[in-house]
Amino acid sequence: MKVDRVAIRFLRWLVFVCVLLCGALLAQQQASPTQTQDVLIKNAVVMTVTHGNIKNGSIYVKDGKIAAVGENVSAPAGVAVVDAGGKFVTPGIIDSHSHIALDDDVNEATSPITPHMMMMDAFDYQDKAIYRGLAGGVTTSLLLHGSANMIGGQAVVIKHKYGLGRDAMLFPGAPRSIKFASGENPKRVYGSRDQLPSTRMGNFAVQREALVQAQDYMKEWDNYEAKVKKGDKDATQPKHDLKLEALADVLRGKLMVQIHCYRADEFLNEIAMAKEFGYKIRAFHHALEAYKVPEKIAAENIAIATFADWWGYKEEAWDAIPWNAVISMRKGVIVAIKSDSDDFARRLNQEAGKTMRYGGATEDEALKMITLNAAWIVGVDDRVGSIDVGKDADLVIWDGYPLSSFAVPNKVFIDGGVYFDRALPGFGMPQYREGQ
Amino acid sequence: MNQFSVLSARFSVFGSRVAAGLVFAALFACNPASAQTKAVVLKGGKVLTITHGVIENGVVVMENGKISAVGAGASVKIPAGAQVIDVTGMTVYPGLIDSETNLGLTEISAENMTNDLVEPSDEIMPHMHTADAFHAETALIPVARINGVTNAIVAPTSTDTLPGQDSFIQLDGKSADEMLLVRDIALPLNFTGEQRRRESWEKRKYPSTRMGMAAQLRQAFIDARDYEGKLAEYDKKKDAAAKDNKPEPLAPKRDLRLEALLPYLHGKKQIVLAAEGPSDLETAVRLANEFNLKIVLNHVSHSQAVLDYIAGLKVPVIVGPIYQEPKPEERFDTVYSLPAELHKRGVKIAFATYDAHGVRNLPYQAGFATAFGLPYEDALKAITLNPAEIWGVADKLGSLDAGKTANVVVANGDPLDVKTDVKRVFIEGREIPLTNRQTVLRDMYSK
């Protein structure tokens, strides 16, 4: 018994020292997050997404970018080598619909039009959900406003570099997105308070009215600026209005419009509204009835961010079918599978795998739904979403076939740095009890 | 989930679209197959028997609703006139059993008129019988079947400490009577804190704390014991009166609530004891021991610190769901690894979806648990034989053995994998059409 206790004490001490060492290593890394170590990942099945799988492939990561990928990759002597042990490597997963790390500040549900809400202002960069998504292979997430409002707030795009500071986690240069919503949620939220909107007619009237106000606002400013240009010194400057300014940015095409929308008829209404006011819709989110009108959606080059098989949780989700993703994809719609949940964000690879069962998506098609297509929705497909030279080195080494029930990430790289490593519990998690 | 879908609808008006949808659904929902008349033989598949290993190129014979033979290709005699189905390249395994669902108690979560999930008016509701609400024609059951789930526990949701009694169902039949294999099979006892009545400070009512929950439960079981005493006393008096030819004494007033607790007081039936963390678990187990309750544990998702204590109780555990999120201070994999950790300590485990719409995803939990150390065979057992044993139906279900009910699944791959497509489902030897309102919609719109 005594020996056991001594042994346990020794082990505890050992763990403690290990944790200290990891901490020290991490501190070093954190001190200069831009100095990511160059690395050669070899002996991997590389699932590139854009150009098939490379058996016995290697990836050379330099300065946080993918510098080379293929069967024969040369890297300078002395570069750190990670042996993937014949396992699969995929691009980091991209979650195109997330509400993590917002500490429940998801909906400013006090007015159906709140385009000037900035999710960045609520972003809680220490939320454990960021780490847990990372542990499931997610490297980029689009954090959206909720669906209480017809026009909600502006999204923030993050990389899951858990352990770093707030600004270090923002996706540099990611385009701005705004959340719109339709259907049951706005009408339930405001209808239950005897306010407008309480019907779908009300929903769209509120949305149209806001966009008309934005047009007027723009005109007012255009007139003013024209007068100033002509040298009219008496021209009075219109008021700056944050809300209308944000809506004007929608009309100017400066914001990508991401619409929470379930029903087939509402896709058509939203498309008509976008045409009426001259903005483009980037994606319909949830989009559980996309399979009913896929051609109409594809014709506008609108993507969908949908669930693999969720259904029946409310009336507008009653016609959901798990074949939605593949039927829509076959008709030309860009399809992503997203989480919309702290839980699902941890296993999007399994959700993507379901599209192979429901409708027979190929491996590449299924993988695209959580990588490249999702990246397109977020507007960062030139930067992430596939394993191609020049892209950010956001990579996942899995311990099994990723599109299955059985795989979990062994290591996750973001911009070439390791942010999750199963071999080192607690890695990347200062002040976290993980592994202690 | 989107931020509002979980909110209960304030307007529970039955929209005409819902009504139409339900009528439409009803057409495809029950779809009961008629009883098996002809012997059916599944030949050439990889047979996962659960009890006696894997048989490559195996044969399963189903006659009169039962499995009549299972074995290697050449060793099994094929009955004359049997329908022989070549399942070469397929995997054959027993129907899956989900150890907690709300099937038949809900259609559309946000539409309250379609929900019969729990009676929230009081906490001690053992006289509620899920069998009384079970909706045989629900659109959800044919959806659940397409991944090979053939049997399930139907339980009320967990917001009452004693929410009412579970039923054990078969996912096919012409009526509720046919589908309800065992009524009142067990009684949940929920002790997770979720049962506290503390909607707001103003609306607080008893029990608003765990002390209150425990006291109320204790009182309920004491009342049941007293009630039983009164009944026994009455029986004695009645016998004495009969002997002495005296008029029969006045019978005690029937109390349905206490009457419902009696079988549980004696361990004749099982209490499904739900707790999440160690303190709730130990409090609830102490309480159960005071009244000699026979327990099956449920959830224990945040009890990693007391796994040896759980093993020492020597009771089965319905674990998870594996997707339950860890508490902020817990490891990212604390719930994922729970099934493996319990199994390692000799605990018999079973999986449950705790869901209605998502019952078809039951096998994936078992698959995911293998990624965190649960041996594959044991993962498969946790959705077949283990639940059959836990629910006392292992003589009929849970494995491919001669004499058991012919609930058999044929799939094109690993039963636990998300990519696997289930091709055939037999319940009592009847082939169940793998259609449901979702396949109908799919076919309607893929033309």
PDB file of C-alpha atoms in Angstrom, chain A residues 52-253:
ATOM      1  CA  GLY A  52      -8.377  13.719 -54.512  1.00  0.00           C
ATOM      2  CA  ASN A  53      -6.537  11.691 -51.915  1.00  0.00           C
ATOM      3  CA  ILE A  54      -2.772  11.299 -51.850  1.00  0.00           C
ATOM      4  CA  LYS A  55      -1.716   7.995 -50.339  1.00  0.00           C
ATOM      5  CA  ASN A  56       1.585   8.134 -48.534  1.00  0.00           C
ATOM      6  CA  GLY A  57       1.476  11.901 -48.944  1.00  0.00           C
ATOM      7  CA  SER A  58       3.336  14.711 -47.272  1.00  0.00           C
ATOM      8  CA  ILE A  59       2.567  18.328 -46.535  1.00  0.00           C
ATOM      9  CA  TYR A  60       5.255  20.934 -46.042  1.00  0.00           C
ATOM     10  CA  VAL A  61       4.083  23.816 -43.909  1.00  0.00           C
ATOM     11  CA  LYS A  62       6.114  27.011 -44.077  1.00  0.00           C
ATOM     12  CA  ASP A  63       5.309  30.268 -42.328  1.00  0.00           C
ATOM     13  CA  GLY A  64       1.864  28.960 -41.440  1.00  0.00           C
ATOM     14  CA  LYS A  65       0.956  28.224 -45.053  1.00  0.00           C
ATOM     15  CA  ILE A  66       0.889  25.044 -47.076  1.00  0.00           C
ATOM     16  CA  ALA A  67       4.101  25.279 -49.094  1.00  0.00           C
ATOM     17  CA  ALA A  68       3.936  21.886 -50.770  1.00  0.00           C
ATOM     18  CA  VAL A  69       1.709  18.829 -50.858  1.00  0.00           C
ATOM     19  CA  GLY A  70       2.159  15.549 -52.679  1.00  0.00           C
ATOM     20  CA  GLU A  71       3.853  12.188 -52.666  1.00  0.00           C
ATOM     21  CA  ASN A  72       7.310  13.606 -52.977  1.00  0.00           C
ATOM     22  CA  VAL A  73       7.697  16.750 -50.976  1.00  0.00           C
ATOM     23  CA  SER A  74      11.051  18.161 -50.135  1.00  0.00           C
ATOM     24  CA  ALA A  75      11.605  20.275 -47.096  1.00  0.00           C
ATOM     25  CA  PRO A  76      14.814  21.874 -45.877  1.00  0.00           C
ATOM     26  CA  ALA A  77      16.905  19.787 -43.515  1.00  0.00           C
ATOM     27  CA  GLY A  78      16.158  20.462 -39.876  1.00  0.00           C
ATOM     28  CA  VAL A  79      12.457  21.133 -40.359  1.00  0.00           C
ATOM     29  CA  ALA A  80      10.376  19.439 -37.669  1.00  0.00           C
ATOM     30  CA  VAL A  81       8.746  16.252 -38.906  1.00  0.00           C
ATOM     31  CA  VAL A  82       5.368  14.924 -37.809  1.00  0.00           C
ATOM     32  CA  ASP A  83       4.795  11.305 -38.787  1.00  0.00           C
ATOM     33  CA  ALA A  84       1.066  10.847 -39.310  1.00  0.00           C
ATOM     34  CA  GLY A  85       1.528   7.101 -39.028  1.00  0.00           C
ATOM     35  CA  GLY A  86      -0.421   6.392 -42.200  1.00  0.00           C
ATOM     36  CA  LYS A  87      -3.486   8.196 -40.850  1.00  0.00           C
ATOM     37  CA  PHE A  88      -5.812  10.561 -42.670  1.00  0.00           C
ATOM     38  CA  VAL A  89      -5.172  14.290 -42.898  1.00  0.00           C
ATOM     39  CA  THR A  90      -7.970  16.661 -43.868  1.00  0.00           C
ATOM     40  CA  PRO A  91      -8.271  20.413 -44.010  1.00  0.00           C
ATOM     41  CA  GLY A  92      -9.542  21.925 -40.771  1.00  0.00           C
ATOM     42  CA  ILE A  93     -13.327  21.751 -40.530  1.00  0.00           C
ATOM     43  CA  ILE A  94     -15.231  24.969 -41.106  1.00  0.00           C
ATOM     44  CA  ASP A  95     -18.455  25.536 -39.243  1.00  0.00           C
ATOM     45  CA  SER A  96     -20.543  27.926 -41.292  1.00  0.00           C
ATOM     46  CA  HIS A  97     -23.229  28.419 -38.652  1.00  0.00           C
ATOM     47  CA  SER A  98     -22.229  28.686 -35.032  1.00  0.00           C
ATOM     48  CA  HIS A  99     -23.285  30.514 -31.885  1.00  0.00           C
ATOM     49  CA  ILE A 100     -20.478  29.373 -29.604  1.00  0.00           C
ATOM     50  CA  ALA A 101     -18.426  31.792 -27.525  1.00  0.00           C
ATOM     51  CA  LEU A 102     -21.178  34.407 -27.286  1.00  0.00           C
ATOM     52  CA  ASP A 103     -22.161  33.733 -23.664  1.00  0.00           C
ATOM     53  CA  ASP A 104     -25.839  33.535 -24.637  1.00  0.00           C
ATOM     54  CA  ASP A 105     -25.706  37.013 -26.178  1.00  0.00           C
ATOM     55  CA  VAL A 106     -26.953  35.524 -29.399  1.00  0.00           C
ATOM     56  CA  ASN A 107     -30.141  37.474 -29.948  1.00  0.00           C
ATOM     57  CA  GLU A 108     -30.739  41.174 -29.400  1.00  0.00           C
ATOM     58  CA  ALA A 109     -34.408  40.266 -29.432  1.00  0.00           C
ATOM     59  CA  THR A 110     -35.754  43.708 -28.630  1.00  0.00           C
ATOM     60  CA  SER A 111     -36.406  44.799 -32.199  1.00  0.00           C
ATOM     61  CA  PRO A 112     -36.834  42.784 -35.383  1.00  0.00           C
ATOM     62  CA  ILE A 113     -34.249  44.973 -37.159  1.00  0.00           C
ATOM     63  CA  THR A 114     -30.812  45.106 -35.506  1.00  0.00           C
ATOM     64  CA  PRO A 115     -28.206  45.149 -38.285  1.00  0.00           C
ATOM     65  CA  HIS A 116     -25.813  47.269 -36.207  1.00  0.00           C
ATOM     66  CA  MET A 117     -25.254  44.553 -33.582  1.00  0.00           C
ATOM     67  CA  MET A 118     -21.677  43.338 -33.842  1.00  0.00           C
ATOM     68  CA  MET A 119     -21.117  39.773 -32.632  1.00  0.00           C
ATOM     69  CA  MET A 120     -17.502  40.748 -32.113  1.00  0.00           C
ATOM     70  CA  ASP A 121     -18.688  42.788 -29.126  1.00  0.00           C
ATOM     71  CA  ALA A 122     -20.051  39.647 -27.449  1.00  0.00           C
ATOM     72  CA  PHE A 123     -17.253  37.294 -28.513  1.00  0.00           C
ATOM     73  CA  ASP A 124     -16.028  35.442 -25.428  1.00  0.00           C
ATOM     74  CA  TYR A 125     -12.669  34.126 -26.562  1.00  0.00           C
ATOM     75  CA  GLN A 126     -12.223  32.003 -23.429  1.00  0.00           C
ATOM     76  CA  ASP A 127     -15.343  29.921 -24.011  1.00  0.00           C
ATOM     77  CA  LYS A 128     -14.459  26.234 -23.667  1.00  0.00           C
ATOM     78  CA  ALA A 129     -16.717  25.464 -26.608  1.00  0.00           C
ATOM     79  CA  ILE A 130     -13.984  26.852 -28.865  1.00  0.00           C
ATOM     80  CA  TYR A 131     -11.586  24.234 -27.532  1.00  0.00           C
ATOM     81  CA  ARG A 132     -14.139  21.462 -27.735  1.00  0.00           C
ATOM     82  CA  GLY A 133     -14.903  22.259 -31.361  1.00  0.00           C
ATOM     83  CA  LEU A 134     -11.171  22.307 -32.005  1.00  0.00           C
ATOM     84  CA  ALA A 135     -10.893  18.861 -30.396  1.00  0.00           C
ATOM     85  CA  GLY A 136     -13.395  17.734 -33.033  1.00  0.00           C
ATOM     86  CA  GLY A 137     -11.314  19.189 -35.848  1.00  0.00           C
ATOM     87  CA  VAL A 138     -12.993  22.585 -36.302  1.00  0.00           C
ATOM     88  CA  THR A 139     -10.529  25.349 -37.121  1.00  0.00           C
ATOM     89  CA  THR A 140     -12.805  28.145 -38.412  1.00  0.00           C
ATOM     90  CA  SER A 141     -16.300  29.197 -37.331  1.00  0.00           C
ATOM     91  CA  LEU A 142     -18.762  31.818 -38.450  1.00  0.00           C
ATOM     92  CA  LEU A 143     -20.346  33.179 -35.267  1.00  0.00           C
ATOM     93  CA  LEU A 144     -23.751  34.470 -36.220  1.00  0.00           C
ATOM     94  CA  HIS A 145     -26.458  36.521 -34.574  1.00  0.00           C
ATOM     95  CA  GLY A 146     -29.530  34.448 -33.681  1.00  0.00           C
ATOM     96  CA  SER A 147     -32.738  34.149 -35.610  1.00  0.00           C
ATOM     97  CA  ALA A 148     -35.096  36.199 -33.465  1.00  0.00           C
ATOM     98  CA  ASN A 149     -34.869  39.166 -35.803  1.00  0.00           C
ATOM     99  CA  MET A 150     -35.663  39.510 -39.486  1.00  0.00           C
ATOM    100  CA  ILE A 151     -32.405  41.385 -39.790  1.00  0.00           C
ATOM    101  CA  GLY A 152     -29.983  40.502 -37.029  1.00  0.00           C
ATOM    102  CA  GLY A 153     -26.422  41.523 -36.385  1.00  0.00           C
ATOM    103  CA  GLN A 154     -23.049  41.180 -38.067  1.00  0.00           C
ATOM    104  CA  ALA A 155     -21.028  38.014 -37.685  1.00  0.00           C
ATOM    105  CA  VAL A 156     -17.496  37.452 -36.539  1.00  0.00           C
ATOM    106  CA  VAL A 157     -15.242  34.843 -38.112  1.00  0.00           C
ATOM    107  CA  ILE A 158     -12.812  33.090 -35.807  1.00  0.00           C
ATOM    108  CA  LYS A 159     -10.027  30.595 -35.967  1.00  0.00           C
ATOM    109  CA  HIS A 160     -10.115  28.193 -33.039  1.00  0.00           C
ATOM    110  CA  LYS A 161      -6.731  29.205 -31.638  1.00  0.00           C
ATOM    111  CA  TYR A 162      -7.819  28.481 -28.122  1.00  0.00           C
ATOM    112  CA  GLY A 163      -5.487  29.902 -25.521  1.00  0.00           C
ATOM    113  CA  LEU A 164      -4.585  33.017 -27.468  1.00  0.00           C
ATOM    114  CA  GLY A 165      -6.018  36.468 -26.947  1.00  0.00           C
ATOM    115  CA  ARG A 166      -9.155  37.784 -28.595  1.00  0.00           C
ATOM    116  CA  ASP A 167      -7.646  39.542 -31.561  1.00  0.00           C
ATOM    117  CA  ALA A 168      -5.314  36.658 -32.316  1.00  0.00           C
ATOM    118  CA  MET A 169      -8.372  34.459 -32.811  1.00  0.00           C
ATOM    119  CA  LEU A 170     -10.093  36.609 -35.421  1.00  0.00           C
ATOM    120  CA  PHE A 171      -9.807  35.379 -38.986  1.00  0.00           C
ATOM    121  CA  PRO A 172      -7.726  38.128 -40.592  1.00  0.00           C
ATOM    122  CA  GLY A 173      -9.338  39.681 -43.633  1.00  0.00           C
ATOM    123  CA  ALA A 174     -12.508  37.568 -43.517  1.00  0.00           C
ATOM    124  CA  PRO A 175     -15.378  39.360 -45.236  1.00  0.00           C
ATOM    125  CA  ARG A 176     -18.288  40.711 -43.213  1.00  0.00           C
ATOM    126  CA  SER A 177     -21.519  38.745 -42.970  1.00  0.00           C
ATOM    127  CA  ILE A 178     -24.925  39.745 -41.665  1.00  0.00           C
ATOM    128  CA  LYS A 179     -27.625  37.445 -40.381  1.00  0.00           C
ATOM    129  CA  PHE A 180     -31.194  37.641 -41.673  1.00  0.00           C
ATOM    130  CA  ALA A 181     -33.983  35.354 -40.482  1.00  0.00           C
ATOM    131  CA  SER A 182     -37.495  34.451 -41.486  1.00  0.00           C
ATOM    132  CA  GLY A 183     -40.352  32.194 -40.538  1.00  0.00           C
ATOM    133  CA  GLU A 184     -41.359  30.979 -37.120  1.00  0.00           C
ATOM    134  CA  ASN A 185     -38.716  32.525 -34.900  1.00  0.00           C
ATOM    135  CA  PRO A 186     -39.290  36.235 -35.541  1.00  0.00           C
ATOM    136  CA  LYS A 187     -43.036  35.791 -35.565  1.00  0.00           C
ATOM    137  CA  ARG A 188     -42.937  33.805 -32.347  1.00  0.00           C
ATOM    138  CA  VAL A 189     -40.667  36.255 -30.531  1.00  0.00           C
ATOM    139  CA  TYR A 190     -42.562  39.414 -31.462  1.00  0.00           C
ATOM    140  CA  GLY A 191     -45.984  37.837 -31.861  1.00  0.00           C
ATOM    141  CA  SER A 192     -45.831  36.560 -28.305  1.00  0.00           C
ATOM    142  CA  ARG A 193     -45.441  40.192 -27.219  1.00  0.00           C
ATOM    143  CA  ASP A 194     -48.307  41.407 -29.394  1.00  0.00           C
ATOM    144  CA  GLN A 195     -45.831  43.224 -31.598  1.00  0.00           C
ATOM    145  CA  LEU A 196     -45.173  43.277 -35.296  1.00  0.00           C
ATOM    146  CA  PRO A 197     -44.310  40.808 -36.790  1.00  0.00           C
ATOM    147  CA  SER A 198     -46.533  37.950 -35.718  1.00  0.00           C
ATOM    148  CA  THR A 199     -47.074  36.457 -39.162  1.00  0.00           C
ATOM    149  CA  ARG A 200     -44.968  35.771 -42.215  1.00  0.00           C
ATOM    150  CA  MET A 201     -46.676  38.745 -43.882  1.00  0.00           C
ATOM    151  CA  GLY A 202     -45.518  40.826 -40.957  1.00  0.00           C
ATOM    152  CA  ASN A 203     -42.025  39.374 -41.190  1.00  0.00           C
ATOM    153  CA  PHE A 204     -41.517  40.412 -44.773  1.00  0.00           C
ATOM    154  CA  ALA A 205     -43.231  43.802 -44.319  1.00  0.00           C
ATOM    155  CA  VAL A 206     -40.836  44.639 -41.495  1.00  0.00           C
ATOM    156  CA  GLN A 207     -37.869  43.574 -43.599  1.00  0.00           C
ATOM    157  CA  ARG A 208     -39.003  45.540 -46.655  1.00  0.00           C
ATOM    158  CA  GLU A 209     -39.720  48.648 -44.617  1.00  0.00           C
ATOM    159  CA  ALA A 210     -36.224  48.577 -43.124  1.00  0.00           C
ATOM    160  CA  LEU A 211     -34.653  48.230 -46.547  1.00  0.00           C
ATOM    161  CA  VAL A 212     -36.745  51.131 -47.886  1.00  0.00           C
ATOM    162  CA  GLN A 213     -35.523  53.262 -44.993  1.00  0.00           C
ATOM    163  CA  ALA A 214     -31.986  52.312 -45.913  1.00  0.00           C
ATOM    164  CA  GLN A 215     -32.604  53.393 -49.518  1.00  0.00           C
ATOM    165  CA  ASP A 216     -33.927  56.753 -48.288  1.00  0.00           C
ATOM    166  CA  TYR A 217     -30.951  57.117 -46.005  1.00  0.00           C
ATOM    167  CA  MET A 218     -28.551  56.477 -48.849  1.00  0.00           C
ATOM    168  CA  LYS A 219     -30.383  58.973 -51.049  1.00  0.00           C
ATOM    169  CA  GLU A 220     -30.221  61.584 -48.334  1.00  0.00           C
ATOM    170  CA  TRP A 221     -26.458  61.148 -48.066  1.00  0.00           C
ATOM    171  CA  ASP A 222     -25.996  61.034 -51.840  1.00  0.00           C
ATOM    172  CA  ASN A 223     -27.896  64.292 -52.179  1.00  0.00           C
ATOM    173  CA  TYR A 224     -25.869  65.876 -49.449  1.00  0.00           C
ATOM    174  CA  GLU A 225     -22.589  64.768 -50.958  1.00  0.00           C
ATOM    175  CA  ALA A 226     -23.653  65.934 -54.411  1.00  0.00           C
ATOM    176  CA  LYS A 227     -24.477  69.343 -52.961  1.00  0.00           C
ATOM    177  CA  VAL A 228     -21.139  69.565 -51.170  1.00  0.00           C
ATOM    178  CA  LYS A 229     -19.387  68.610 -54.375  1.00  0.00           C
ATOM    179  CA  LYS A 230     -21.149  71.464 -56.160  1.00  0.00           C
ATOM    180  CA  GLY A 231     -19.867  73.726 -53.436  1.00  0.00           C
ATOM    181  CA  ASP A 232     -23.173  74.292 -51.689  1.00  0.00           C
ATOM    182  CA  LYS A 233     -22.065  75.604 -48.318  1.00  0.00           C
ATOM    183  CA  ASP A 234     -25.588  75.575 -46.871  1.00  0.00           C
ATOM    184  CA  ALA A 235     -26.011  71.848 -47.331  1.00  0.00           C
ATOM    185  CA  THR A 236     -26.915  70.266 -43.998  1.00  0.00           C
ATOM    186  CA  GLN A 237     -25.260  67.023 -43.186  1.00  0.00           C
ATOM    187  CA  PRO A 238     -27.729  64.184 -42.526  1.00  0.00           C
ATOM    188  CA  LYS A 239     -27.548  62.342 -39.242  1.00  0.00           C
ATOM    189  CA  HIS A 240     -25.268  59.323 -38.999  1.00  0.00           C
ATOM    190  CA  ASP A 241     -27.425  56.340 -38.115  1.00  0.00           C
ATOM    191  CA  LEU A 242     -25.614  53.137 -37.213  1.00  0.00           C
ATOM    192  CA  LYS A 243     -28.585  50.971 -37.988  1.00  0.00           C
ATOM    193  CA  LEU A 244     -29.301  52.476 -41.401  1.00  0.00           C
ATOM    194  CA  GLU A 245     -25.602  52.639 -42.184  1.00  0.00           C
ATOM    195  CA  ALA A 246     -25.409  48.867 -41.659  1.00  0.00           C
ATOM    196  CA  LEU A 247     -28.448  48.318 -43.883  1.00  0.00           C
ATOM    197  CA  ALA A 248     -26.955  50.606 -46.495  1.00  0.00           C
ATOM    198  CA  ASP A 249     -23.923  48.317 -46.473  1.00  0.00           C
ATOM    199  CA  VAL A 250     -26.257  45.441 -47.304  1.00  0.00           C
ATOM    200  CA  LEU A 251     -27.555  47.409 -50.307  1.00  0.00           C
ATOM    201  CA  ARG A 252     -24.020  48.395 -51.279  1.00  0.00           C
ATOM    202  CA  GLY A 253     -23.082  44.698 -51.322  1.00  0.00           C
TER     203      GLY A 253
END
